[in-house]
Coordinates of N, CA and C in Angstrom, one line a residue:
X1 N 0.9 -1.2 0.0 CA 0.0 0.0 0.0 C 0.9 1.2 0.0
X2 N 0.5 2.2 -0.8 CA 1.3 3.5 -0.8 C 0.5 4.4 0.1
X3 N 1.2 4.9 1.1 CA 0.6 5.8 2.1 C 1.0 7.2 1.7
X4 N 0.0 8.1 1.6 CA 0.2 9.5 1.2 C -0.5 10.5 2.2
X5 N 0.1 11.7 2.3 CA -0.5 12.7 3.1 C -0.4 14.0 2.3
X6 N -1.5 14.8 2.2 CA -1.5 16.0 1.5 C -1.5 17.2 2.5
X7 N -0.5 18.0 2.4 CA -0.3 19.2 3.2 C -0.8 20.4 2.4
X8 N -1.5 21.3 3.1 CA -2.0 22.5 2.4 C -1.2 23.7 3.0
X9 N -0.5 24.5 2.2 CA 0.2 25.6 2.7 C -0.4 26.9 2.2
X10 N -0.5 27.9 3.0 CA -1.0 29.2 2.7 C 0.2 29.9 1.9
X11 N -0.2 30.7 0.9 CA 0.7 31.5 0.2 C 0.5 33.0 0.6
X12 N 1.3 33.9 0.3 CA 1.2 35.3 0.7 C 0.2 36.1 -0.2
X13 N -0.1 35.5 -1.4 CA -0.9 36.2 -2.4 C -2.4 35.9 -2.1
X14 N -3.2 36.9 -2.1 CA -4.7 36.7 -1.8 C -5.4 36.1 -3.0
X15 N -6.3 35.2 -2.8 CA -7.2 34.7 -3.8 C -8.5 35.6 -3.8
X16 N -9.0 35.9 -2.7 CA -10.1 36.8 -2.5 C -9.9 37.6 -1.3
X17 N -10.9 38.4 -0.9 CA -10.7 39.2 0.3 C -10.6 38.4 1.6
X18 N -11.2 37.2 1.5 CA -11.2 36.3 2.7 C -10.2 35.2 2.7
X19 N -9.6 35.0 1.6 CA -8.7 33.8 1.5 C -7.4 34.1 0.8
X20 N -6.3 33.6 1.3 CA -5.0 33.6 0.6 C -5.0 32.4 -0.4
X21 N -4.2 32.5 -1.4 CA -4.0 31.3 -2.3 C -3.3 30.2 -1.5
X22 N -3.5 29.0 -1.9 CA -2.9 27.9 -1.2 C -2.2 27.0 -2.2
X23 N -1.3 26.2 -1.7 CA -0.7 25.1 -2.6 C -0.8 23.8 -1.8
X24 N -0.8 22.8 -2.6 CA -0.9 21.4 -2.0 C 0.4 20.7 -2.2
X25 N 0.9 20.1 -1.1 CA 2.2 19.4 -1.2 C 1.9 17.9 -0.8
X26 N 2.2 17.0 -1.8 CA 1.9 15.6 -1.6 C 3.2 15.0 -1.0
X27 N 2.9 14.3 0.2 CA 4.0 13.6 0.9 C 3.7 12.1 0.6
X28 N 4.7 11.4 0.0 CA 4.6 10.0 -0.2 C 5.3 9.4 0.9
X29 N 4.6 8.6 1.8 CA 5.2 8.1 3.0 C 5.7 6.6 2.7
X30 N 6.4 6.0 3.7 CA 6.9 4.7 3.4 C 5.8 3.7 3.0
X31 N 6.2 2.8 2.1 CA 5.3 1.8 1.6 C 5.0 0.8 2.7
X32 N 3.7 0.4 2.7 CA 3.3 -0.6 3.7 C 3.0 -1.9 3.0
X33 N 3.7 -3.0 3.5 CA 3.6 -4.3 2.9 C 2.8 -5.2 3.9
X34 N 2.0 -6.2 3.3 CA 1.4 -7.2 4.2 C 2.5 -8.2 4.6
X35 N 2.2 -8.8 5.7 CA 3.1 -9.9 6.2 C 2.5 -11.2 5.7
X36 N 3.3 -11.9 4.8 CA 2.8 -13.1 4.2 C 2.5 -14.2 5.2
X37 N 3.0 -14.1 6.5 CA 2.7 -15.1 7.5 C 1.3 -14.8 8.2
X38 N 0.7 -13.7 7.9 CA -0.6 -13.4 8.6 C -1.7 -13.5 7.6
X39 N -2.9 -13.6 8.2 CA -4.1 -13.7 7.3 C -4.6 -12.3 6.9
X40 N -5.5 -12.3 5.9 CA -5.9 -11.1 5.3 C -6.5 -10.1 6.3
X41 N -7.3 -10.5 7.2 CA -7.9 -9.6 8.2 C -6.9 -9.0 9.1
X42 N -6.0 -9.8 9.6 CA -4.9 -9.3 10.5 C -4.0 -8.3 9.7
X43 N -3.6 -8.6 8.5 CA -2.8 -7.7 7.7 C -3.6 -6.4 7.4
X44 N -4.9 -6.5 7.1 CA -5.7 -5.3 6.8 C -5.7 -4.4 8.0
X45 N -5.9 -4.9 9.2 CA -6.0 -4.1 10.4 C -4.7 -3.5 10.7
X46 N -3.6 -4.3 10.6 CA -2.3 -3.8 11.0 C -1.8 -2.7 9.9
X47 N -2.1 -3.0 8.7 CA -1.7 -2.0 7.6 C -2.5 -0.7 7.8
X48 N -3.7 -0.8 8.1 CA -4.6 0.4 8.4 C -4.0 1.2 9.5
X49 N -3.6 0.5 10.6 CA -3.0 1.2 11.8 C -1.7 1.8 11.4
X50 N -0.9 1.2 10.7 CA 0.4 1.7 10.3 C 0.2 2.9 9.4
X51 N -0.7 2.9 8.5 CA -1.0 4.0 7.6 C -1.5 5.2 8.4
X52 N -2.4 5.0 9.4 CA -2.9 6.1 10.2 C -1.7 6.7 11.0
X53 N -0.8 5.9 11.6 CA 0.3 6.4 12.4 C 1.2 7.2 11.5
X54 N 1.5 6.8 10.3 CA 2.3 7.5 9.3 C 1.7 8.9 9.0
X55 N 0.4 8.9 8.7 CA -0.3 10.1 8.3 C -0.3 11.1 9.5
X56 N -0.5 10.5 10.7 CA -0.6 11.4 11.9 C 0.8 12.0 12.1
X57 N 1.9 11.3 12.0 CA 3.2 11.8 12.1 C 3.5 12.9 11.0
X58 N 3.1 12.6 9.8 CA 3.3 13.6 8.7 C 2.5 14.9 9.0
X59 N 1.3 14.8 9.5 CA 0.5 16.0 9.9 C 1.2 16.8 10.9
X60 N 1.7 16.1 12.0 CA 2.3 16.8 13.1 C 3.6 17.4 12.7
X61 N 4.4 16.8 11.8 CA 5.6 17.4 11.3 C 5.3 18.6 10.4
X62 N 4.3 18.5 9.5 CA 4.0 19.5 8.5 C 3.4 20.8 9.2
X63 N 2.5 20.6 10.2 CA 1.9 21.7 10.8 C 2.4 22.1 12.2
X64 N 3.4 21.3 12.7 CA 4.0 21.7 14.0 C 3.1 21.6 15.2
X65 N 2.1 20.8 15.1 CA 1.2 20.6 16.3 C 0.6 19.2 16.3
X66 N 0.2 18.8 17.5 CA -0.4 17.5 17.6 C -1.7 17.4 16.9
X67 N -2.0 16.3 16.3 CA -3.3 16.1 15.6 C -4.4 15.9 16.6
X68 N -5.4 16.7 16.5 CA -6.6 16.6 17.3 C -7.8 16.7 16.3
X69 N -9.0 16.4 16.7 CA -10.1 16.5 15.8 C -11.0 17.6 16.2
X70 N -10.5 18.5 17.0 CA -11.2 19.7 17.4 C -10.9 20.8 16.4
X71 N -11.9 21.5 15.9 CA -11.7 22.5 14.9 C -11.2 23.8 15.6
X72 N -10.1 24.4 15.0 CA -9.6 25.6 15.5 C -9.6 26.7 14.4
X73 N -9.5 27.9 14.7 CA -9.7 29.0 13.8 C -8.6 28.8 12.6
X74 N -7.4 28.4 12.9 CA -6.4 28.3 11.9 C -6.5 27.1 11.0
X75 N -7.5 26.2 11.2 CA -7.5 25.0 10.5 C -8.0 25.1 9.1
X76 N -8.6 26.2 8.7 CA -9.1 26.4 7.4 C -8.0 27.0 6.5
X77 N -7.5 26.2 5.6 CA -6.4 26.7 4.8 C -6.7 27.9 4.0
X78 N -5.8 28.9 4.2 CA -5.9 30.2 3.4 C -6.9 31.2 4.0
X79 N -7.6 30.8 5.0 CA -8.7 31.7 5.5 C -8.1 32.9 6.3
X80 N -8.5 34.1 6.0 CA -8.1 35.3 6.7 C -9.2 35.6 7.6
X81 N -9.0 35.3 8.9 CA -10.0 35.5 9.9 C -10.2 37.0 10.2
X82 N -11.4 37.4 10.3 CA -11.7 38.8 10.6 C -11.8 38.9 12.1
X83 N -11.1 39.9 12.6 CA -11.1 40.1 14.1 C -12.4 40.7 14.5
X84 N -12.9 40.2 15.7 CA -14.2 40.7 16.2 C -14.1 41.9 17.0

């Protein structure tokens, strides 16, 4: 299995009044191979777990923060937040 992670980077040029332009950077992570000594279900679950761990590590390296699933203001790529 080829594991990939797409990082979105903000650029300094504006796309609109509310958004900067962005670019996408594709990270090709280490290939994940099944273990021929294990059954399909076990391989599937272990490969899925390894893929998730690789993507989580790539996220944390790319964005310099721990992966959480709580939305934060800076999570929308390119968005120029208006101050209240």
